[in-house]
PDB file of C-alpha atoms in Angstrom:
ATOM      1  CA  MET A 685      -3.296 -13.599  71.644  1.00 94.00           C
ATOM      2  CA  ILE A 686      -3.368  -9.960  71.845  1.00 95.00           C
ATOM      3  CA  GLU A 687      -0.148  -8.044  71.021  1.00 95.00           C
ATOM      4  CA  LEU A 688       0.904  -4.214  70.488  1.00 96.00           C
ATOM      5  CA  VAL A 689       1.581  -4.109  66.602  1.00 95.00           C
ATOM      6  CA  ALA A 690       3.055  -0.706  66.095  1.00 95.00           C
ATOM      7  CA  ASP A 691       3.448   2.603  68.129  1.00 97.00           C
ATOM      8  CA  ARG A 692       5.229   5.988  67.930  1.00 98.00           C
ATOM      9  CA  TYR A 693       4.828   9.125  70.055  1.00 98.00           C
ATOM     10  CA  GLY A 694       6.519  12.675  70.037  1.00 98.00           C
ATOM     11  CA  LYS A 695       5.726  16.324  70.486  1.00 98.00           C
ATOM     12  CA  ALA A 696       3.676  18.255  67.907  1.00 98.00           C
ATOM     13  CA  ALA A 697       2.981  21.916  67.269  1.00 98.00           C
ATOM     14  CA  ILE A 698       6.215  23.086  68.863  1.00 98.00           C
ATOM     15  CA  ARG A 699       6.028  26.874  67.848  1.00 98.00           C
ATOM     16  CA  LEU A 700       9.434  28.784  68.028  1.00 98.00           C
ATOM     17  CA  VAL A 701      10.486  32.044  66.582  1.00 97.00           C
ATOM     18  CA  ARG A 702      14.210  33.047  66.275  1.00 97.00           C
ATOM     19  CA  VAL A 703      15.434  36.511  65.582  1.00 96.00           C
ATOM     20  CA  ALA A 704      19.062  36.559  64.385  1.00 93.00           C
ATOM     21  CA  ARG A 705      20.402  40.105  65.117  1.00 93.00           C
ATOM     22  CA  GLY A 706      22.694  41.691  62.738  1.00 89.00           C
ATOM     23  CA  PRO A 707      24.332  45.062  61.813  1.00 89.00           C
ATOM     24  CA  ASP A 708      22.166  45.324  58.699  1.00 87.00           C
ATOM     25  CA  GLY A 709      19.070  44.380  60.408  1.00 90.00           C
ATOM     26  CA  ASP A 710      17.374  41.267  61.710  1.00 94.00           C
ATOM     27  CA  THR A 711      16.637  37.823  60.245  1.00 93.00           C
ATOM     28  CA  LEU A 712      13.345  36.219  61.345  1.00 95.00           C
ATOM     29  CA  ARG A 713      12.678  32.494  61.456  1.00 96.00           C
ATOM     30  CA  ASP A 714       9.169  31.348  62.357  1.00 97.00           C
ATOM     31  CA  LEU A 715       8.643  27.499  62.678  1.00 98.00           C
ATOM     32  CA  THR A 716       6.186  24.909  63.726  1.00 98.00           C
ATOM     33  CA  VAL A 717       8.091  21.787  64.607  1.00 98.00           C
ATOM     34  CA  ALA A 718       6.904  18.110  65.249  1.00 98.00           C
ATOM     35  CA  ILE A 719       9.212  15.237  66.521  1.00 98.00           C
ATOM     36  CA  ALA A 720       8.078  11.574  66.613  1.00 98.00           C
ATOM     37  CA  LEU A 721      10.037   8.634  67.690  1.00 98.00           C
ATOM     38  CA  GLU A 722       9.549   4.913  67.088  1.00 98.00           C
ATOM     39  CA  GLY A 723      11.667   2.098  68.806  1.00 98.00           C
ATOM     40  CA  ASP A 724      11.582   0.225  72.061  1.00 97.00           C
ATOM     41  CA  PHE A 725       8.715   1.682  73.783  1.00 98.00           C
ATOM     42  CA  ALA A 726       6.414  -1.238  73.995  1.00 97.00           C
ATOM     43  CA  ALA A 727       6.664  -1.767  77.796  1.00 97.00           C
ATOM     44  CA  ALA A 728       5.253   1.798  78.540  1.00 98.00           C
ATOM     45  CA  HIS A 729       1.952   0.615  76.850  1.00 97.00           C
ATOM     46  CA  THR A 730       1.758  -2.990  78.209  1.00 97.00           C
ATOM     47  CA  ASP A 731       3.595  -2.577  81.566  1.00 97.00           C
ATOM     48  CA  GLY A 732       3.397   0.944  82.495  1.00 98.00           C
ATOM     49  CA  ASP A 733       7.222   1.024  82.449  1.00 97.00           C
ATOM     50  CA  ASN A 734       8.441   4.511  81.287  1.00 98.00           C
ATOM     51  CA  THR A 735      12.290   3.521  81.515  1.00 98.00           C
ATOM     52  CA  ASN A 736      12.748   4.289  77.730  1.00 98.00           C
ATOM     53  CA  VAL A 737      10.348   7.009  77.209  1.00 98.00           C
ATOM     54  CA  ILE A 738      12.032  10.285  76.498  1.00 98.00           C
ATOM     55  CA  ALA A 739       9.717  12.898  77.621  1.00 98.00           C
ATOM     56  CA  THR A 740       7.935  15.045  74.964  1.00 98.00           C
ATOM     57  CA  ASP A 741       8.576  18.125  77.066  1.00 98.00           C
ATOM     58  CA  THR A 742      12.223  17.214  76.563  1.00 98.00           C
ATOM     59  CA  MET A 743      11.682  17.003  72.832  1.00 98.00           C
ATOM     60  CA  LYS A 744      10.330  20.527  72.994  1.00 98.00           C
ATOM     61  CA  ASN A 745      13.079  22.040  74.986  1.00 98.00           C
ATOM     62  CA  THR A 746      15.625  20.349  72.625  1.00 98.00           C
ATOM     63  CA  ALA A 747      13.931  22.007  69.566  1.00 98.00           C
ATOM     64  CA  TYR A 748      14.472  25.339  71.381  1.00 98.00           C
ATOM     65  CA  ALA A 749      17.960  24.812  72.193  1.00 98.00           C
ATOM     66  CA  PHE A 750      18.915  23.605  68.870  1.00 98.00           C
ATOM     67  CA  ALA A 751      17.217  26.445  67.404  1.00 97.00           C
ATOM     68  CA  LYS A 752      20.044  28.554  68.715  1.00 95.00           C
ATOM     69  CA  SER A 753      22.985  26.456  67.425  1.00 93.00           C
ATOM     70  CA  HIS A 754      21.534  24.899  64.367  1.00 96.00           C
ATOM     71  CA  LEU A 755      19.308  27.358  62.697  1.00 95.00           C
ATOM     72  CA  ASP A 756      21.675  29.647  60.790  1.00 93.00           C
ATOM     73  CA  GLY A 757      21.190  27.509  57.519  1.00 94.00           C
ATOM     74  CA  PRO A 758      18.224  25.481  56.048  1.00 96.00           C
ATOM     75  CA  LEU A 759      15.418  23.850  57.736  1.00 97.00           C
ATOM     76  CA  GLU A 760      16.499  20.495  56.623  1.00 98.00           C
ATOM     77  CA  ALA A 761      19.990  20.941  58.565  1.00 97.00           C
ATOM     78  CA  TYR A 762      18.207  21.878  61.596  1.00 98.00           C
ATOM     79  CA  GLY A 763      15.764  19.049  61.377  1.00 98.00           C
ATOM     80  CA  ARG A 764      18.589  16.682  60.571  1.00 98.00           C
ATOM     81  CA  ALA A 765      20.383  17.776  63.747  1.00 98.00           C
ATOM     82  CA  LEU A 766      17.419  17.078  65.725  1.00 98.00           C
ATOM     83  CA  ALA A 767      16.732  13.682  64.367  1.00 98.00           C
ATOM     84  CA  ASP A 768      20.560  12.717  64.876  1.00 98.00           C
ATOM     85  CA  HIS A 769      20.270  13.785  68.356  1.00 98.00           C
ATOM     86  CA  PHE A 770      17.371  11.563  69.269  1.00 98.00           C
ATOM     87  CA  LEU A 771      18.423   8.667  67.092  1.00 98.00           C
ATOM     88  CA  ALA A 772      21.530   8.374  69.180  1.00 98.00           C
ATOM     89  CA  ALA A 773      19.399   7.171  72.150  1.00 98.00           C
ATOM     90  CA  PRO A 774      19.690   3.257  72.097  1.00 97.00           C
ATOM     91  CA  GLN A 775      16.068   2.765  72.326  1.00 98.00           C
ATOM     92  CA  VAL A 776      15.149   4.957  69.261  1.00 98.00           C
ATOM     93  CA  ASP A 777      15.099   3.068  65.919  1.00 98.00           C
ATOM     94  CA  VAL A 778      13.448   5.849  63.881  1.00 98.00           C
ATOM     95  CA  ALA A 779      13.520   9.714  64.514  1.00 98.00           C
ATOM     96  CA  THR A 780      11.177  11.987  62.364  1.00 98.00           C
ATOM     97  CA  VAL A 781      11.187  15.777  62.443  1.00 98.00           C
ATOM     98  CA  ASN A 782       8.826  17.650  60.452  1.00 98.00           C
ATOM     99  CA  ILE A 783       9.153  21.573  60.182  1.00 98.00           C
ATOM    100  CA  LYS A 784       7.026  24.076  58.746  1.00 98.00           C
ATOM    101  CA  GLY A 785       8.820  27.347  57.874  1.00 97.00           C
ATOM    102  CA  HIS A 786       6.274  30.419  57.956  1.00 96.00           C
ATOM    103  CA  HIS A 787       7.385  32.983  55.513  1.00 94.00           C
ATOM    104  CA  TRP A 788       7.957  36.619  56.701  1.00 95.00           C
ATOM    105  CA  GLN A 789       9.507  39.592  54.617  1.00 93.00           C
ATOM    106  CA  HIS A 790      10.879  42.905  55.502  1.00 94.00           C
ATOM    107  CA  ILE A 791       8.491  45.643  55.025  1.00 95.00           C
ATOM    108  CA  ALA A 792       9.571  48.172  52.599  1.00 94.00           C
ATOM    109  CA  VAL A 793       9.934  51.728  53.717  1.00 95.00           C
ATOM    110  CA  GLY A 794      10.805  54.361  51.294  1.00 95.00           C
ATOM    111  CA  GLY A 795      11.895  51.732  48.854  1.00 93.00           C
ATOM    112  CA  GLN A 796      14.231  50.040  51.312  1.00 93.00           C
ATOM    113  CA  PRO A 797      13.656  47.121  53.626  1.00 93.00           C
ATOM    114  CA  ALA A 798      13.120  48.144  57.393  1.00 95.00           C
ATOM    115  CA  PRO A 799      15.703  46.363  59.389  1.00 95.00           C
ATOM    116  CA  ASP A 800      13.356  45.366  62.185  1.00 95.00           C
ATOM    117  CA  ALA A 801       9.771  45.224  60.603  1.00 96.00           C
ATOM    118  CA  PHE A 802       8.074  42.350  58.926  1.00 95.00           C
ATOM    119  CA  VAL A 803       4.812  41.247  57.178  1.00 95.00           C
ATOM    120  CA  ARG A 804       3.811  37.875  56.674  1.00 92.00           C
ATOM    121  CA  GLY A 805       4.298  36.704  53.236  1.00 85.00           C
ATOM    122  CA  GLY A 806       1.688  34.939  50.914  1.00 81.00           C
ATOM    123  CA  GLU A 807       4.091  32.632  49.372  1.00 86.00           C
ATOM    124  CA  GLY A 808       2.859  29.459  51.117  1.00 92.00           C
ATOM    125  CA  THR A 809       4.551  27.367  53.683  1.00 97.00           C
ATOM    126  CA  ARG A 810       7.889  25.845  53.328  1.00 97.00           C
ATOM    127  CA  VAL A 811       7.977  22.242  54.532  1.00 98.00           C
ATOM    128  CA  ALA A 812      10.800  19.823  55.569  1.00 98.00           C
ATOM    129  CA  THR A 813      10.636  16.106  56.941  1.00 98.00           C
ATOM    130  CA  ILE A 814      13.704  14.516  58.003  1.00 98.00           C
ATOM    131  CA  THR A 815      13.605  10.856  58.903  1.00 98.00           C
ATOM    132  CA  GLY A 816      16.614   9.269  60.467  1.00 98.00           C
ATOM    133  CA  THR A 817      17.235   5.676  60.902  1.00 98.00           C
ATOM    134  CA  HIS A 818      20.296   3.581  61.806  1.00 97.00           C
ATOM    135  CA  ALA A 819      20.403   2.608  57.935  1.00 97.00           C
ATOM    136  CA  GLY A 820      20.516   6.174  56.735  1.00 97.00           C
ATOM    137  CA  THR A 821      18.736   9.569  56.541  1.00 98.00           C
ATOM    138  CA  THR A 822      15.783  10.608  54.218  1.00 98.00           C
ATOM    139  CA  VAL A 823      14.810  14.260  53.553  1.00 98.00           C
ATOM    140  CA  GLU A 824      11.654  15.471  51.966  1.00 98.00           C
ATOM    141  CA  ALA A 825      10.854  19.127  51.279  1.00 98.00           C
ATOM    142  CA  GLY A 826       8.191  21.074  49.668  1.00 98.00           C
ATOM    143  CA  VAL A 827       5.422  23.658  50.008  1.00 98.00           C
ATOM    144  CA  GLU A 828       1.930  23.874  51.239  1.00 97.00           C
ATOM    145  CA  ASP A 829      -0.876  26.643  50.728  1.00 94.00           C
ATOM    146  CA  VAL A 830       0.460  28.052  47.626  1.00 96.00           C
ATOM    147  CA  VAL A 831      -2.545  29.671  46.206  1.00 95.00           C
ATOM    148  CA  VAL A 832      -2.511  30.109  42.347  1.00 96.00           C
ATOM    149  CA  MET A 833      -4.926  30.782  39.677  1.00 97.00           C
ATOM    150  CA  LYS A 834      -5.028  30.593  35.874  1.00 96.00           C
ATOM    151  CA  THR A 835      -7.609  32.773  34.111  1.00 96.00           C
ATOM    152  CA  THR A 836      -7.247  31.158  30.831  1.00 96.00           C
ATOM    153  CA  ARG A 837      -5.943  27.968  29.176  1.00 95.00           C
ATOM    154  CA  SER A 838      -7.724  25.715  31.471  1.00 96.00           C
ATOM    155  CA  ALA A 839     -10.522  23.362  30.204  1.00 96.00           C
ATOM    156  CA  PHE A 840     -12.564  20.296  31.503  1.00 96.00           C
ATOM    157  CA  ARG A 841     -14.478  18.222  28.915  1.00 96.00           C
ATOM    158  CA  GLY A 842     -15.194  14.654  27.763  1.00 97.00           C
ATOM    159  CA  PHE A 843     -16.078  13.299  31.123  1.00 96.00           C
ATOM    160  CA  PRO A 844     -18.813  10.796  31.490  1.00 97.00           C
ATOM    161  CA  ARG A 845     -22.509  12.065  32.117  1.00 97.00           C
ATOM    162  CA  ASP A 846     -25.361  10.256  33.927  1.00 97.00           C
ATOM    163  CA  THR A 847     -28.554  11.305  35.654  1.00 98.00           C
ATOM    164  CA  TYR A 848     -26.854  13.230  38.294  1.00 97.00           C
ATOM    165  CA  THR A 849     -24.368  15.169  35.992  1.00 97.00           C
ATOM    166  CA  THR A 850     -25.192  18.826  35.663  1.00 95.00           C
ATOM    167  CA  LEU A 851     -21.684  20.480  35.239  1.00 94.00           C
ATOM    168  CA  ALA A 852     -21.185  21.820  31.859  1.00 93.00           C
ATOM    169  CA  GLU A 853     -18.292  21.054  29.720  1.00 95.00           C
ATOM    170  CA  THR A 854     -15.948  24.018  29.107  1.00 93.00           C
ATOM    171  CA  ASP A 855     -13.024  24.828  26.852  1.00 93.00           C
ATOM    172  CA  ASP A 856     -11.702  27.983  28.992  1.00 91.00           C
ATOM    173  CA  ARG A 857     -12.558  28.122  32.555  1.00 93.00           C
ATOM    174  CA  LEU A 858     -10.886  29.763  35.582  1.00 94.00           C
ATOM    175  CA  MET A 859      -8.665  27.324  37.462  1.00 95.00           C
ATOM    176  CA  ALA A 860      -7.616  28.065  41.152  1.00 96.00           C
ATOM    177  CA  THR A 861      -5.908  25.781  43.629  1.00 96.00           C
ATOM    178  CA  LYS A 862      -3.839  25.807  46.771  1.00 96.00           C
ATOM    179  CA  VAL A 863      -1.045  23.757  46.116  1.00 97.00           C
ATOM    180  CA  THR A 864       0.855  21.273  48.429  1.00 98.00           C
ATOM    181  CA  ALA A 865       3.988  19.616  46.697  1.00 98.00           C
ATOM    182  CA  ILE A 866       6.293  17.349  48.598  1.00 98.00           C
ATOM    183  CA  TRP A 867       9.340  16.285  47.127  1.00 98.00           C
ATOM    184  CA  ARG A 868      11.924  13.398  48.228  1.00 98.00           C
ATOM    185  CA  TYR A 869      15.758  14.217  47.687  1.00 98.00           C
ATOM    186  CA  GLY A 870      17.941  11.507  46.578  1.00 96.00           C
ATOM    187  CA  SER A 871      20.715  12.497  49.026  1.00 96.00           C
ATOM    188  CA  PRO A 872      20.609  14.016  52.460  1.00 96.00           C
ATOM    189  CA  ASP A 873      23.594  16.270  51.596  1.00 95.00           C
ATOM    190  CA  LEU A 874      22.483  19.047  49.390  1.00 97.00           C
ATOM    191  CA  ASP A 875      22.514  22.817  49.097  1.00 97.00           C
ATOM    192  CA  PHE A 876      18.810  22.529  50.340  1.00 98.00           C
ATOM    193  CA  ASP A 877      18.101  26.293  50.103  1.00 97.00           C
ATOM    194  CA  ALA A 878      19.231  26.517  46.569  1.00 98.00           C
ATOM    195  CA  VAL A 879      17.615  23.191  45.414  1.00 98.00           C
ATOM    196  CA  PHE A 880      14.207  24.312  47.101  1.00 98.00           C
ATOM    197  CA  ALA A 881      14.191  27.658  45.464  1.00 97.00           C
ATOM    198  CA  ALA A 882      14.901  26.062  42.104  1.00 98.00           C
ATOM    199  CA  VAL A 883      12.089  23.408  42.404  1.00 98.00           C
ATOM    200  CA  ARG A 884       9.608  26.034  43.614  1.00 97.00           C
ATOM    201  CA  THR A 885      10.423  28.139  40.598  1.00 97.00           C
ATOM    202  CA  THR A 886       9.878  25.276  38.328  1.00 98.00           C
ATOM    203  CA  LEU A 887       6.520  24.305  39.966  1.00 97.00           C
ATOM    204  CA  LEU A 888       5.303  27.841  39.530  1.00 97.00           C
ATOM    205  CA  GLU A 889       6.585  28.633  35.948  1.00 97.00           C
ATOM    206  CA  VAL A 890       5.100  25.302  34.485  1.00 97.00           C
ATOM    207  CA  PHE A 891       1.766  25.988  36.303  1.00 97.00           C
ATOM    208  CA  ALA A 892       1.694  29.287  34.583  1.00 97.00           C
ATOM    209  CA  ASP A 893       3.044  28.316  31.134  1.00 96.00           C
ATOM    210  CA  HIS A 894       0.957  25.127  30.057  1.00 95.00           C
ATOM    211  CA  GLU A 895      -2.538  24.203  28.571  1.00 95.00           C
ATOM    212  CA  SER A 896      -4.616  22.392  31.322  1.00 96.00           C
ATOM    213  CA  PRO A 897      -7.355  19.932  30.037  1.00 97.00           C
ATOM    214  CA  SER A 898      -7.673  18.745  33.791  1.00 97.00           C
ATOM    215  CA  VAL A 899      -6.318  19.302  37.279  1.00 97.00           C
ATOM    216  CA  GLN A 900      -5.038  15.665  36.945  1.00 97.00           C
ATOM    217  CA  THR A 901      -3.073  16.716  33.880  1.00 97.00           C
ATOM    218  CA  SER A 902      -1.633  19.670  35.431  1.00 97.00           C
ATOM    219  CA  ILE A 903      -0.099  17.498  38.312  1.00 98.00           C
ATOM    220  CA  TRP A 904       1.491  15.271  35.727  1.00 98.00           C
ATOM    221  CA  VAL A 905       3.036  17.992  33.680  1.00 98.00           C
ATOM    222  CA  MET A 906       4.231  19.957  36.860  1.00 98.00           C
ATOM    223  CA  GLY A 907       5.597  16.873  38.614  1.00 98.00           C
ATOM    224  CA  LYS A 908       7.273  15.582  35.361  1.00 98.00           C
ATOM    225  CA  ALA A 909       9.003  19.054  34.707  1.00 98.00           C
ATOM    226  CA  ILE A 910      10.330  19.004  38.203  1.00 98.00           C
ATOM    227  CA  LEU A 911      11.912  15.532  37.729  1.00 98.00           C
ATOM    228  CA  ASP A 912      13.073  16.335  34.318  1.00 98.00           C
ATOM    229  CA  ARG A 913      15.027  19.611  35.623  1.00 98.00           C
ATOM    230  CA  HIS A 914      16.071  18.610  39.011  1.00 98.00           C
ATOM    231  CA  ASP A 915      18.223  15.468  39.239  1.00 97.00           C
ATOM    232  CA  GLU A 916      18.273  15.824  43.084  1.00 98.00           C
ATOM    233  CA  VAL A 917      14.541  15.004  43.396  1.00 98.00           C
ATOM    234  CA  GLU A 918      13.410  11.277  43.410  1.00 97.00           C
ATOM    235  CA  GLN A 919       9.667  11.703  43.521  1.00 98.00           C
ATOM    236  CA  VAL A 920       7.148  14.423  44.041  1.00 98.00           C
ATOM    237  CA  ARG A 921       3.542  14.057  45.660  1.00 98.00           C
ATOM    238  CA  MET A 922       1.142  16.764  44.737  1.00 98.00           C
ATOM    239  CA  VAL A 923      -2.311  17.603  46.212  1.00 98.00           C
ATOM    240  CA  LEU A 924      -4.395  20.135  44.321  1.00 97.00           C
ATOM    241  CA  PRO A 925      -7.760  21.118  45.634  1.00 96.00           C
ATOM    242  CA  ASN A 926      -9.918  22.611  42.878  1.00 95.00           C
ATOM    243  CA  LEU A 927     -11.153  25.907  44.198  1.00 95.00           C
ATOM    244  CA  HIS A 928     -14.115  26.550  42.021  1.00 95.00           C
ATOM    245  CA  HIS A 929     -15.094  29.875  40.608  1.00 95.00           C
ATOM    246  CA  TRP A 930     -18.386  29.946  38.948  1.00 95.00           C
ATOM    247  CA  LEU A 931     -19.636  32.486  36.334  1.00 94.00           C
ATOM    248  CA  VAL A 932     -22.471  34.447  37.954  1.00 96.00           C
ATOM    249  CA  ASP A 933     -25.660  34.910  35.923  1.00 95.00           C
ATOM    250  CA  LEU A 934     -26.162  38.495  35.193  1.00 97.00           C
ATOM    251  CA  ARG A 935     -28.969  37.860  32.610  1.00 97.00           C
ATOM    252  CA  PRO A 936     -31.746  39.045  35.222  1.00 97.00           C
ATOM    253  CA  PHE A 937     -30.031  42.357  35.317  1.00 97.00           C
ATOM    254  CA  GLY A 938     -29.893  42.702  31.550  1.00 97.00           C
ATOM    255  CA  LEU A 939     -26.195  42.173  31.375  1.00 97.00           C
ATOM    256  CA  GLU A 940     -23.911  39.879  29.698  1.00 96.00           C
ATOM    257  CA  ASN A 941     -21.052  37.909  31.417  1.00 96.00           C
ATOM    258  CA  ASP A 942     -18.354  36.907  29.057  1.00 93.00           C
ATOM    259  CA  ARG A 943     -15.958  35.236  31.725  1.00 92.00           C
ATOM    260  CA  GLU A 944     -15.678  38.500  33.826  1.00 96.00           C
ATOM    261  CA  ILE A 945     -17.599  38.023  37.112  1.00 96.00           C
ATOM    262  CA  TYR A 946     -17.279  34.948  39.218  1.00 96.00           C
ATOM    263  CA  THR A 947     -18.286  33.749  42.508  1.00 97.00           C
ATOM    264  CA  PRO A 948     -15.320  31.909  44.384  1.00 96.00           C
ATOM    265  CA  THR A 949     -16.316  28.916  46.569  1.00 93.00           C
ATOM    266  CA  THR A 950     -14.170  26.758  48.678  1.00 87.00           C
ATOM    267  CA  GLU A 951     -16.508  24.109  49.777  1.00 91.00           C
ATOM    268  CA  PRO A 952     -17.286  21.684  48.384  1.00 94.00           C
ATOM    269  CA  HIS A 953     -14.210  21.303  46.381  1.00 95.00           C
ATOM    270  CA  GLY A 954     -12.651  18.666  44.083  1.00 95.00           C
ATOM    271  CA  LEU A 955      -9.564  17.064  45.568  1.00 97.00           C
ATOM    272  CA  ILE A 956      -6.842  15.776  43.085  1.00 98.00           C
ATOM    273  CA  GLU A 957      -3.702  13.957  44.366  1.00 98.00           C
ATOM    274  CA  ALA A 958      -0.919  12.039  42.542  1.00 98.00           C
ATOM    275  CA  THR A 959       2.626  11.000  42.930  1.00 98.00           C
ATOM    276  CA  VAL A 960       5.208  11.211  40.081  1.00 98.00           C
ATOM    277  CA  ARG A 961       8.499   9.391  40.566  1.00 97.00           C
ATOM    278  CA  ARG A 962      11.490   8.281  38.750  1.00 94.00           C
ATOM    279  CA  THR A 963      11.914   4.568  37.468  1.00 89.00           C
ATOM    280  CA  GLU A 964      14.639   2.390  36.457  1.00 77.00           C
ATOM    281  CA  ALA A 965      15.522   2.753  32.860  1.00 65.00           C
TER     282      ALA A 965
END
C-alpha cells in the first residue's frame, strides 16, 4: 500500500516594505514573510482536486493587505493576525507564519535623525514564527546574523588529540561568531517588543561578560541567563558558527605577533548548536 504521509505548502520569500508617514518623520518596516499551511489537502496530491487549496498568490496578497492594518505593533501581532486568518478556513489545521524583520535606522544629520532617510543597520535580523492550531498559538522569536567578537577571555584546550590533530591548545584566543538565537514564549499574549529587547540585551551582555572555555560553554551560559532573567521564555535554541581568526606568522619578516594581527576565515567553520529549556522542578 502506498499513502501520502504528510504534506504542507505555502508562500515563501514574500518581500514587503511599509512606510508609516508621520508629522515627525517616517517609520520604515522591511519584512520577509513566509506562510505555510497544513490540513485537508491530500486530494490535491492524490486526485488532482484543488477544491481545498488556498492559492499561494492569495497568501501573498493577504500578507500585503494585513501589513496596512496589522503592522503598527510588533512582528508577532502581525504574524498572529495572519495565522488566525488562515486558520479560520475549515480545511486548515495548522497555519505557520515566519517573519524576518530587517533593521533600518534613521541617518543622523547634524546630530539629529533625518525624518526620511535610513541606513541598513548591522544589529542582525529579528525573527518571529507564529504557529496557530485549533488547540492554541505558539510564538517563537529571536535574532539571526548577529555578528559578535571577544578579543580576550576565550580559550579552547583539553580536547582529544590523534594523528590528524594539528590545532594548538590556547588559553587566550579571539572568538567571533554569527549568532542565531530563537526562543519560545510561554504565552502568545505579551509585550513582544519589550520582551524581545530585554532578551536581546541579556544575550549580548552575557556574551561580553563571561569567561569562555569553549563555544559550547558560551551557549550554555547565555541560554541559562536568558531563562534565569526572563520568565516569559520557555526555551532557547542557539546556533553559533565559530568564525575562526588565525594568528598570522610574521616571523619571516622579523616581526613578533603577540595576538595583534589575524587573518579571518569564514569557511570551513565550526558549527555549534544547542537548546536550553526549563524543566519541571
